[in-house]
Amino acid sequence: MSAPVIRVQGLVKRYRNADEPAVNGMDLEVMPGEFLGLLGPNGAGKTTIISIITGVRQATSGTVSIQGIPITRDAHEVHRIIGYVPQDIALYEALTARENLTFFGELLGLSGQRLRQRADELLERTGLLARAGERVKDWSGGMKRRLNLIVALLHEPAILFLDEPTVGIDVQSRAAIWELLHEINATGTTVVYTSHHLEEAERLCSRVVIIDNGRAVGEVSDPQAHKGHLEETFLRMTGRGLRD
Amino acid sequence: MLRRIIAHIRKELLLLVRDRAGLALLYVMPIVLVSIMAVVQDAPFRDFADKQVKVLFRDLDGGVVGEKVRAGMDIAGSFTITDAGTLSEEEIKEEVRKGHHQVAVIVPAGASKVLLDRSAHAMDGLFGQITGDSVAPIQPDSAFVRMIVDPTVKHAFRELSRGALIRILAGLSSEQLLVDMHARMEAITGDTLEPLKLMAPFIGVDQRLAAGETSGVLIASDSTQHNVPAWTIFAMFFTVVMLAGNMVKERNSGCMARLLTMPGGVAERILGRAVAYLFICVTQLGVLLAMGHWVLPVWGLPRIGARPCEGPCTFAAGGGVH
């Protein structure tokens, strides 16, 4: 059996002036090629967990390693392996789509013809090629979301992290994103994504970890096999109480 | 690493170029400020640089005192003298009050007679002790050259005028004393003596410039030399506004989070920004020096630097080279 590509042990994150820790002893292992969904209600700690795993934030305690490399020891190397799609539209709106892709691509170690080809390929794949010369600020939310996704795919990462990648977009854009995610997962890319859309998780994920109060409270393997029951499981594990 | 730094530089410059309000803040506003301030301050700087006090001169004496005071002020070189003709004292005051002249000098009627009488009285006192002649106990009248000053004129200009007048009048008194002394000595001795001459001061003043003297050039301050460097530095502070704005946008948009998950550390991001904004500062300097060298002279203002290459030298020295 192959080793996990992501290993999280005893992760704790305590924000200053917060009564409770945002992440409270989280353990997680992700196997190569998995499509893992981190599901949880608002404020469960999903974004904080993914931020720590990708190196955006530092943990109060606990360890995170990606392909056996501790993030705290060699973040630079880990960042070559991973791709990260933030919850926000993390793009420079004054720049064109191509300028955004060129800038982020160069940071990811691509250049010249290779970068242009890869950018064109992804723009074509997401239906954005014809408008690649336009400034992002003039685009619709769905187009921005698609570009937000493909920036993280430029260097063909081995592991892709997505933080609610389909928030606030139209059905067509969401379907295109799902399709693309399916495709890249099929080529062997490990995908970890957070959401509170259960239907989306059922459709995409090979495994779902349910998070509440900063730690894993349950797990559903092969959610597609339990279609329609994920919501019931989710509510059983996280309760029906309203969240802030 | 170099490629990533270049990517950051290019991105920052693109963001700045696309930000019209930012460009106006960085380039247009300093140009407007330099233009307005240089024009507004030109007149005061010229007054100060020329050191020429406009004097309205009225000679009511018509004798040696009026003539010598006028000649002495001409020779001083710090005064532009206009004859008041037959203007009354009130009319002269009005001329000064209106700002047509900074100072008015009125030599009173009978001033020459007072000079002669007081000199003669002084000689009587001195030679009376030798010859045993009695001296008239009554002091002759005094006379005052009147100086009327525009109240808005700087203290330095007032003192310059007053000092010049005191110097001329003191010289005139000394000269008259020597003439009278010479005449008395000839009368006592019965001989024809060599005339006594007013000599140069035994201890003089040797004035030197603190800078510029050795290179044979004159350092002077004018409104262009003053305003272009000053507003160039001020304009550079506006880059902070742009820098901070872009950093806040980057953080709020999530770009910062994305950058944190990409290869390259904080040093590369800072270096990329620093180089981009240094470029902005250098171009600001170039634009404003070009203004000072080519544009402001078109409006009749002084030129910064005699040649284009002297602009930066002038900036560094904080003074102008003419």
Coordinates of C-alpha atoms in Angstrom, one line a residue:
Chain A
M1 CA 0.0 0.0 0.0
S2 CA 1.4 3.5 -1.0
A3 CA 2.1 6.1 1.7
P4 CA -0.2 9.0 2.2
V5 CA 0.6 12.2 0.2
I6 CA -0.8 14.4 3.0
R7 CA -0.4 13.6 6.7
V8 CA -1.8 15.9 9.3
Q9 CA -1.3 15.0 13.0
G10 CA -2.6 16.7 16.1
L11 CA -3.2 20.0 14.3
V12 CA -4.2 22.9 16.6
K13 CA -4.7 26.5 15.6
R14 CA -5.6 29.0 18.2
Y15 CA -6.3 32.6 17.1
R16 CA -5.3 35.5 19.4
N17 CA -8.3 36.6 21.6
A18 CA -10.4 33.6 20.6
D19 CA -12.0 31.6 23.3
E20 CA -11.9 28.3 21.4
P21 CA -9.3 27.0 19.0
A22 CA -10.3 27.2 15.3
V23 CA -8.6 23.8 14.8
N24 CA -8.6 21.4 17.7
G25 CA -6.5 18.3 17.3
M26 CA -7.2 17.5 13.6
D27 CA -5.7 14.3 12.2
L28 CA -5.9 13.5 8.5
E29 CA -4.3 11.3 5.9
V30 CA -4.9 11.6 2.2
M31 CA -3.8 8.9 -0.2
P32 CA -2.4 9.6 -3.7
G33 CA -5.1 10.2 -6.3
E34 CA -7.9 10.7 -3.8
F35 CA -10.6 13.3 -4.3
L36 CA -11.1 14.3 -0.7
G37 CA -13.9 16.5 0.5
L38 CA -13.7 18.4 3.7
L39 CA -17.2 19.2 4.6
G40 CA -18.5 21.2 7.6
P41 CA -20.8 23.9 8.7
N42 CA -19.8 27.6 8.7
G43 CA -17.0 28.2 11.2
A44 CA -16.1 24.5 11.4
G45 CA -12.4 25.3 10.6
K46 CA -12.3 24.0 7.0
T47 CA -10.5 27.1 5.6
T48 CA -8.1 27.3 8.5
I49 CA -7.1 23.6 8.1
I50 CA -6.5 24.0 4.4
S51 CA -4.6 27.3 5.0
I52 CA -2.3 25.6 7.4
I53 CA -1.8 22.5 5.1
T54 CA -0.8 24.8 2.2
G55 CA 1.5 27.0 4.3
V56 CA -0.6 30.2 4.3
R57 CA -1.0 30.1 8.1
Q58 CA 1.1 28.6 10.8
A59 CA -0.3 26.0 13.2
T60 CA -0.1 26.6 17.0
S61 CA 0.9 22.9 17.3
G62 CA 0.8 19.7 15.3
T63 CA 2.6 18.6 12.1
V64 CA 1.8 18.7 8.4
S65 CA 3.8 16.9 5.8
I66 CA 3.2 16.8 2.0
Q67 CA 4.8 13.8 0.2
G68 CA 6.8 13.3 3.4
I69 CA 8.1 16.8 3.5
P70 CA 7.2 18.8 6.6
I71 CA 5.7 22.1 5.5
T72 CA 7.6 23.9 8.3
R73 CA 10.9 22.6 7.1
D74 CA 10.8 23.1 3.3
A75 CA 7.8 25.2 2.3
H76 CA 9.5 26.2 -0.9
E77 CA 9.6 22.5 -2.1
V78 CA 6.1 21.8 -0.9
H79 CA 4.9 24.8 -2.9
R80 CA 6.3 23.3 -6.1
I81 CA 4.1 20.2 -5.5
I82 CA 0.8 21.8 -4.6
G83 CA -1.7 24.1 -6.3
Y84 CA -4.1 26.2 -4.2
V85 CA -7.4 27.8 -5.2
P86 CA -8.4 30.3 -2.5
Q87 CA -12.0 30.9 -1.6
D88 CA -11.7 34.5 -2.8
I89 CA -11.1 35.5 -6.5
A90 CA -7.3 35.7 -6.0
L91 CA -6.5 37.5 -9.2
Y92 CA -5.2 41.0 -10.1
E93 CA -8.3 42.5 -11.6
A94 CA -6.5 45.4 -13.3
L95 CA -4.5 42.8 -15.3
T96 CA -5.7 40.7 -18.2
A97 CA -6.3 37.0 -17.8
R98 CA -3.1 36.3 -19.8
E99 CA -1.1 38.7 -17.7
N100 CA -2.4 37.0 -14.5
L101 CA -1.5 33.6 -15.9
T102 CA 2.0 34.8 -17.0
F103 CA 2.7 36.4 -13.6
F104 CA 1.6 33.4 -11.5
G105 CA 3.2 30.9 -14.1
E106 CA 6.6 32.6 -13.8
L107 CA 6.4 32.4 -10.0
L108 CA 5.6 28.7 -10.5
G109 CA 8.8 28.2 -12.5
L110 CA 7.3 28.3 -16.0
S111 CA 8.5 30.5 -18.8
G112 CA 8.5 31.3 -22.5
Q113 CA 6.8 28.9 -24.9
R114 CA 6.0 26.3 -22.3
L115 CA 4.1 28.9 -20.2
R116 CA 2.2 30.3 -23.2
Q117 CA 1.2 26.8 -24.3
R118 CA 0.1 25.7 -20.9
A119 CA -1.9 28.9 -20.4
D120 CA -3.6 28.6 -23.8
E121 CA -4.4 25.0 -23.2
L122 CA -6.1 25.8 -19.9
L123 CA -7.9 28.9 -21.2
E124 CA -9.2 26.9 -24.1
R125 CA -10.2 24.1 -21.8
T126 CA -12.3 26.5 -19.7
G127 CA -13.7 28.5 -22.6
L128 CA -11.7 31.7 -21.8
L129 CA -9.2 31.8 -24.6
A130 CA -11.1 34.3 -26.8
R131 CA -11.2 36.8 -23.9
A132 CA -7.8 36.2 -22.5
G133 CA -6.7 39.7 -23.5
E134 CA -9.4 41.4 -21.4
R135 CA -9.0 42.8 -18.0
V136 CA -10.3 40.5 -15.3
K137 CA -12.4 43.3 -13.7
D138 CA -14.6 43.3 -16.7
W139 CA -15.4 39.6 -16.4
S140 CA -18.4 37.8 -14.9
G141 CA -18.1 36.0 -11.6
G142 CA -18.2 32.6 -13.3
M143 CA -15.3 33.5 -15.7
K144 CA -13.3 34.8 -12.8
R145 CA -13.9 31.5 -10.9
R146 CA -12.7 29.5 -13.8
L147 CA -9.6 31.6 -14.2
N148 CA -9.1 31.4 -10.4
L149 CA -9.0 27.6 -10.8
I150 CA -6.7 27.4 -13.8
V151 CA -4.0 29.6 -12.2
A152 CA -3.5 26.8 -9.7
L153 CA -3.2 24.2 -12.5
L154 CA -0.5 25.9 -14.5
H155 CA 2.4 23.9 -13.1
E156 CA 0.4 20.6 -13.1
P157 CA 0.5 20.1 -9.4
A158 CA 0.6 16.7 -7.8
I159 CA -1.9 17.9 -5.1
L160 CA -4.6 20.4 -5.6
F161 CA -6.3 22.3 -2.8
L162 CA -9.6 24.1 -3.4
D163 CA -11.4 26.2 -0.9
E164 CA -15.0 26.4 -1.9
P165 CA -14.2 26.8 -5.6
T166 CA -17.8 27.1 -6.9
V167 CA -19.2 29.8 -4.5
G168 CA -21.6 32.2 -6.2
I169 CA -21.4 31.1 -9.8
D170 CA -23.8 30.1 -12.5
V171 CA -24.7 26.5 -13.3
Q172 CA -22.7 26.4 -16.5
S173 CA -19.5 27.6 -14.9
R174 CA -20.0 25.2 -12.0
A175 CA -20.5 22.3 -14.4
A176 CA -17.3 23.2 -16.3
I177 CA -15.4 23.4 -13.0
W178 CA -16.7 20.0 -11.9
E179 CA -15.8 18.5 -15.2
L180 CA -12.3 19.9 -15.1
L181 CA -11.7 18.7 -11.6
H182 CA -12.9 15.2 -12.5
E183 CA -10.5 15.3 -15.4
I184 CA -7.4 16.3 -13.5
N185 CA -8.2 13.8 -10.7
A186 CA -8.5 11.1 -13.3
T187 CA -4.9 11.9 -14.4
G188 CA -3.7 11.1 -10.9
T189 CA -3.8 14.5 -9.2
T190 CA -4.8 14.3 -5.6
V191 CA -7.6 16.8 -4.9
V192 CA -8.6 18.2 -1.5
Y193 CA -11.5 20.6 -1.4
T194 CA -13.7 22.2 1.1
S195 CA -17.3 22.9 0.7
H196 CA -20.7 22.9 2.4
H197 CA -22.4 21.9 -0.8
L198 CA -23.3 18.2 -0.1
E199 CA -24.6 17.5 -3.5
E200 CA -21.3 18.7 -5.0
A201 CA -19.3 16.5 -2.6
E202 CA -21.4 13.5 -3.4
R203 CA -20.8 13.9 -7.0
L204 CA -17.1 14.7 -7.0
C205 CA -15.4 13.1 -4.0
S206 CA -14.1 9.6 -3.4
R207 CA -14.1 10.3 0.3
V208 CA -15.6 12.9 2.6
V209 CA -14.3 14.0 6.0
I210 CA -16.9 15.9 8.1
I211 CA -15.4 18.6 10.3
D212 CA -16.9 20.4 13.2
N213 CA -15.4 22.5 15.9
G214 CA -12.0 22.2 14.4
R215 CA -11.7 18.5 14.1
A216 CA -12.8 15.5 12.1
V217 CA -16.1 14.2 13.5
G218 CA -16.8 11.5 10.8
E219 CA -16.0 10.1 7.5
V220 CA -17.9 8.8 4.5
S221 CA -16.1 6.6 2.0
D222 CA -17.4 6.5 -1.5
P223 CA -20.2 9.1 -1.0
Q224 CA -21.6 8.4 -4.5
A225 CA -22.6 5.0 -3.3
H226 CA -24.7 6.7 -0.5
K227 CA -26.2 9.3 -2.8
G228 CA -28.9 11.2 -1.0
H229 CA -27.9 10.1 2.5
L230 CA -24.9 12.4 2.9
E231 CA -27.1 15.2 4.2
E232 CA -28.6 12.9 6.9
T233 CA -25.2 11.7 7.9
F234 CA -23.9 15.3 8.0
L235 CA -26.7 16.5 10.2
R236 CA -26.3 13.6 12.5
M237 CA -22.6 14.3 13.0
T238 CA -22.8 18.1 13.2
G239 CA -26.2 18.6 14.8
R240 CA -29.1 20.8 13.8
G241 CA -28.1 23.8 15.8
L242 CA -27.7 27.1 13.8
R243 CA -24.1 28.4 13.4
D244 CA -22.7 31.9 13.4
Chain B
M1 CA 14.8 33.5 -8.3
L2 CA 15.7 36.4 -10.6
R3 CA 12.8 35.4 -12.9
R4 CA 10.4 35.6 -10.0
I5 CA 11.7 39.0 -9.0
I6 CA 11.3 40.3 -12.5
A7 CA 7.8 38.9 -12.6
H8 CA 7.0 40.8 -9.5
I9 CA 8.5 44.0 -10.9
R10 CA 6.5 43.6 -14.2
K11 CA 3.3 43.0 -12.3
E12 CA 3.7 46.0 -10.0
L13 CA 4.5 48.3 -13.0
L14 CA 1.5 47.0 -14.9
L15 CA -0.8 47.6 -12.0
L16 CA 0.6 51.2 -11.7
V17 CA 0.2 51.8 -15.4
R18 CA -3.4 50.7 -15.3
D19 CA -4.2 52.9 -12.3
R20 CA -5.0 56.3 -13.9
A21 CA -5.7 58.0 -10.5
G22 CA -2.4 56.6 -9.2
L23 CA -0.5 57.9 -12.2
A24 CA -2.1 61.3 -11.8
L25 CA -1.1 61.3 -8.1
L26 CA 2.5 60.2 -8.9
Y27 CA 3.2 62.4 -11.9
V28 CA 0.5 65.1 -12.7
M29 CA 0.1 66.4 -9.1
P30 CA 3.8 67.0 -8.6
I31 CA 4.0 68.8 -12.0
V32 CA 1.1 71.0 -11.0
L33 CA 2.6 71.7 -7.6
V34 CA 6.0 72.5 -9.0
S35 CA 4.5 74.8 -11.6
I36 CA 2.3 76.7 -9.2
M37 CA 4.8 77.0 -6.4
A38 CA 7.6 78.1 -8.7
V39 CA 5.5 80.8 -10.2
V40 CA 4.1 82.0 -6.9
Q41 CA 7.6 82.1 -5.3
D42 CA 9.4 83.6 -8.2
A43 CA 8.9 87.2 -7.3
P44 CA 10.1 86.9 -3.7
F45 CA 13.1 84.9 -4.7
R46 CA 14.0 87.4 -7.4
D47 CA 13.8 90.2 -4.8
F48 CA 16.1 88.3 -2.5
A49 CA 18.5 87.2 -5.2
D50 CA 18.8 90.6 -6.8
K51 CA 19.2 92.4 -3.4
Q52 CA 18.1 95.6 -5.2
V53 CA 16.1 97.9 -3.0
K54 CA 13.9 100.3 -4.9
V55 CA 14.5 103.8 -3.4
L56 CA 12.6 107.0 -4.1
F57 CA 15.0 109.9 -3.5
R58 CA 14.0 113.5 -2.6
D59 CA 16.7 116.1 -2.2
L60 CA 15.3 119.2 -0.4
D61 CA 18.8 120.2 0.6
G62 CA 20.2 121.0 -2.9
G63 CA 23.7 121.1 -1.4
V64 CA 26.7 118.8 -0.8
V65 CA 24.8 116.4 1.6
G66 CA 22.0 115.7 -0.9
E67 CA 24.5 115.3 -3.7
K68 CA 26.8 113.0 -1.7
V69 CA 24.0 110.8 -0.3
R70 CA 22.6 110.3 -3.8
A71 CA 26.1 109.5 -5.2
G72 CA 26.9 107.2 -2.2
M73 CA 23.7 105.1 -2.7
D74 CA 24.5 104.8 -6.4
I75 CA 28.0 103.5 -5.7
A76 CA 26.7 101.0 -3.1
G77 CA 25.1 99.0 -5.9
S78 CA 22.2 97.7 -3.8
F79 CA 19.7 100.4 -4.7
T80 CA 17.7 101.3 -7.7
I81 CA 17.2 105.0 -7.2
T82 CA 14.3 107.1 -8.6
D83 CA 14.2 110.8 -8.2
A84 CA 11.0 112.0 -6.5
G85 CA 11.1 115.3 -8.4
T86 CA 8.8 117.8 -6.5
L87 CA 6.7 115.3 -4.6
S88 CA 5.7 116.3 -1.1
E89 CA 6.6 114.1 1.9
E90 CA 3.0 112.9 2.0
E91 CA 3.0 112.0 -1.7
I92 CA 6.3 110.1 -1.2
K93 CA 4.8 108.2 1.7
E94 CA 1.8 107.2 -0.5
E95 CA 4.2 106.0 -3.2
V96 CA 5.9 103.7 -0.7
R97 CA 2.7 102.6 0.9
K98 CA 1.4 101.5 -2.5
G99 CA 4.6 99.3 -2.9
H100 CA 6.0 101.2 -5.9
H101 CA 9.2 101.8 -3.8
Q102 CA 10.4 99.9 -0.8
V103 CA 12.2 102.8 0.8
A104 CA 12.1 106.6 0.4
V105 CA 15.1 108.8 1.4
I106 CA 14.4 112.5 2.0
V107 CA 17.4 114.8 2.6
P108 CA 16.0 117.8 4.6
A109 CA 16.5 121.4 3.5
G110 CA 19.6 122.9 5.2
A111 CA 21.3 119.6 5.8
S112 CA 24.5 120.9 4.1
K113 CA 24.5 124.0 6.3
V114 CA 24.1 121.8 9.5
L115 CA 27.1 119.7 8.3
L116 CA 29.3 122.7 7.8
D117 CA 28.1 124.4 11.1
R118 CA 28.7 121.3 13.2
S119 CA 32.1 120.6 11.7
A120 CA 33.1 124.2 12.3
H121 CA 31.8 124.0 15.9
A122 CA 33.8 120.8 16.4
M123 CA 36.9 122.5 15.1
D124 CA 36.4 125.5 17.2
G125 CA 36.3 123.3 20.3
L126 CA 39.4 121.4 19.3
F127 CA 41.6 124.3 18.1
G128 CA 40.3 126.7 20.8
Q129 CA 42.1 124.5 23.3
I130 CA 45.3 125.2 21.3
T131 CA 44.9 128.9 20.5
G132 CA 43.1 129.8 23.8
D133 CA 40.1 131.2 21.8
S134 CA 36.8 130.9 23.5
V135 CA 34.2 128.6 21.9
A136 CA 30.5 129.5 21.2
P137 CA 28.5 127.7 23.9
I138 CA 25.4 127.1 21.7
Q139 CA 25.4 123.8 19.8
P140 CA 24.4 124.2 16.1
D141 CA 21.1 122.5 14.9
S142 CA 20.9 118.8 14.0
A143 CA 19.5 117.4 10.8
F144 CA 18.1 114.0 10.0
V145 CA 17.9 112.3 6.7
R146 CA 14.5 110.8 6.7
M147 CA 14.0 107.2 5.7
I148 CA 10.4 106.0 4.9
V149 CA 10.0 102.3 4.8
D150 CA 7.3 100.0 3.3
P151 CA 6.2 98.0 6.4
T152 CA 6.1 94.8 4.4
V153 CA 9.7 95.0 3.4
K154 CA 12.0 92.5 5.1
H155 CA 14.0 93.5 8.1
A156 CA 17.2 92.7 6.2
F157 CA 16.4 95.2 3.4
R158 CA 15.5 97.9 6.0
E159 CA 18.8 97.4 7.7
L160 CA 20.7 97.3 4.4
S161 CA 19.2 100.7 3.5
R162 CA 19.7 102.2 7.0
G163 CA 23.3 100.9 7.2
A164 CA 24.2 102.3 3.8
L165 CA 22.8 105.8 4.8
I166 CA 24.7 105.8 8.2
R167 CA 27.9 104.8 6.4
I168 CA 27.5 107.6 3.8
L169 CA 26.6 110.2 6.4
A170 CA 29.5 109.2 8.7
G171 CA 31.9 109.4 5.8
L172 CA 30.5 112.8 4.8
S173 CA 31.0 114.1 8.4
S174 CA 34.5 112.7 8.6
E175 CA 35.4 114.2 5.3
Q176 CA 34.1 117.6 6.3
L177 CA 36.0 117.5 9.6
L178 CA 39.2 116.8 7.7
V179 CA 38.6 119.7 5.3
D180 CA 38.0 122.0 8.2
M181 CA 40.9 120.7 10.2
H182 CA 43.2 121.2 7.2
A183 CA 42.0 124.8 6.8
R184 CA 42.6 125.5 10.5
M185 CA 46.1 124.0 10.5
E186 CA 47.1 126.1 7.5
A187 CA 45.7 129.2 9.3
I188 CA 47.8 128.4 12.4
T189 CA 51.0 127.5 10.7
G190 CA 50.7 130.0 7.8
D191 CA 52.0 127.3 5.5
T192 CA 50.4 125.5 2.6
L193 CA 49.9 121.9 3.7
E194 CA 49.1 118.7 1.8
P195 CA 45.3 118.2 1.9
L196 CA 44.2 115.6 4.4
K197 CA 42.4 112.7 2.7
L198 CA 39.8 110.2 4.0
M199 CA 41.7 106.9 4.1
A200 CA 40.3 103.4 3.7
P201 CA 39.6 101.8 7.1
F202 CA 42.7 100.4 8.8
I203 CA 40.9 97.1 9.3
G204 CA 38.7 95.9 6.5
V205 CA 36.2 93.1 5.8
D206 CA 37.2 90.2 3.6
Q207 CA 33.9 88.5 2.5
R208 CA 34.0 85.0 1.0
L209 CA 31.4 82.6 -0.3
A210 CA 31.1 79.4 1.7
A211 CA 30.7 77.4 -1.5
G212 CA 31.2 77.8 -5.2
E213 CA 34.1 80.2 -4.9
T214 CA 36.8 77.8 -5.8
S215 CA 35.0 76.5 -8.9
G216 CA 34.4 80.0 -10.1
V217 CA 30.7 79.7 -10.1
L218 CA 28.1 81.6 -8.1
I219 CA 25.6 79.6 -6.1
A220 CA 22.3 81.3 -5.9
S221 CA 18.8 80.3 -4.9
D222 CA 15.8 80.8 -7.0
S223 CA 12.2 79.5 -7.1
T224 CA 13.0 76.7 -9.6
Q225 CA 16.1 75.6 -7.6
H226 CA 14.0 75.7 -4.5
N227 CA 10.8 74.1 -5.7
V228 CA 11.8 71.3 -8.1
P229 CA 14.0 69.3 -5.6
A230 CA 11.5 70.0 -2.8
W231 CA 8.4 68.8 -4.6
T232 CA 10.3 65.9 -6.2
I233 CA 11.0 64.6 -2.7
F234 CA 7.4 65.3 -1.7
A235 CA 6.1 63.4 -4.7
M236 CA 8.1 60.4 -3.8
F237 CA 6.1 60.1 -0.6
F238 CA 3.0 59.5 -2.8
T239 CA 4.5 56.2 -3.9
V240 CA 3.8 55.0 -0.3
V241 CA 0.1 55.6 -0.9
M242 CA 0.2 53.5 -4.1
L243 CA 2.3 50.8 -2.4
A244 CA 0.1 50.6 0.6
G245 CA -3.1 50.6 -1.5
N246 CA -1.8 47.7 -3.7
M247 CA -0.7 45.7 -0.7
V248 CA -4.2 46.1 0.9
K249 CA -5.9 45.1 -2.3
E250 CA -3.6 42.1 -2.6
R251 CA -4.4 41.0 0.9
N252 CA -8.2 41.5 0.5
S253 CA -8.5 39.9 -2.9
G254 CA -6.8 36.7 -1.7
C255 CA -3.8 37.2 -4.0
M256 CA -1.5 37.3 -0.9
A257 CA -2.8 33.9 0.2
R258 CA -2.2 32.5 -3.2
L259 CA 1.3 34.0 -3.3
L260 CA 2.1 32.4 0.1
T261 CA 1.4 29.0 -1.5
M262 CA 3.8 29.6 -4.4
P263 CA 7.6 29.3 -4.6
G264 CA 9.5 32.4 -3.6
G265 CA 9.6 34.1 -0.2
V266 CA 8.8 37.5 1.2
A267 CA 12.2 38.8 0.3
E268 CA 11.5 38.3 -3.4
R269 CA 8.1 40.1 -3.1
I270 CA 9.6 43.0 -1.2
L271 CA 12.6 43.3 -3.6
G272 CA 10.3 43.2 -6.6
R273 CA 8.2 46.0 -5.2
A274 CA 11.2 48.0 -4.1
V275 CA 12.7 47.9 -7.6
A276 CA 9.4 48.8 -9.3
Y277 CA 8.8 51.8 -6.9
L278 CA 12.4 52.9 -7.2
F279 CA 11.9 53.0 -11.0
I280 CA 8.8 55.2 -10.3
C281 CA 10.8 57.5 -8.1
V282 CA 13.6 57.8 -10.7
T283 CA 11.1 58.6 -13.5
Q284 CA 9.4 61.2 -11.2
L285 CA 12.8 62.8 -10.7
G286 CA 13.4 62.8 -14.4
V287 CA 10.0 64.3 -15.2
L288 CA 10.3 67.1 -12.6
L289 CA 13.9 67.9 -13.5
A290 CA 12.9 68.1 -17.2
M291 CA 10.1 70.5 -16.1
G292 CA 12.7 72.6 -14.3
H293 CA 15.0 72.6 -17.2
W294 CA 12.8 72.9 -20.2
V295 CA 9.2 73.9 -19.2
L296 CA 9.5 76.4 -16.4
P297 CA 11.9 78.7 -18.4
V298 CA 9.2 79.0 -21.0
W299 CA 7.1 80.8 -18.4
G300 CA 10.0 83.1 -17.6
L301 CA 11.2 81.2 -14.5
P302 CA 14.9 80.4 -13.9
R303 CA 16.2 77.2 -15.5
I304 CA 17.4 74.4 -13.3
G305 CA 21.0 73.4 -14.2
A306 CA 22.9 75.2 -16.9
R307 CA 23.0 71.9 -18.9
P308 CA 20.7 68.9 -18.6
C309 CA 23.5 66.8 -16.9
E310 CA 23.7 69.4 -14.1
G311 CA 20.2 68.7 -13.0
P312 CA 20.9 65.8 -10.7
C313 CA 24.0 67.5 -9.4
T314 CA 21.9 70.5 -8.5
F315 CA 19.4 68.3 -6.9
A316 CA 22.1 66.6 -4.8
A317 CA 23.7 69.8 -3.8
G318 CA 20.3 71.4 -2.9
G319 CA 21.3 74.6 -4.7
G320 CA 21.5 75.9 -8.2
V321 CA 24.5 76.3 -10.5
H322 CA 24.3 79.2 -12.9

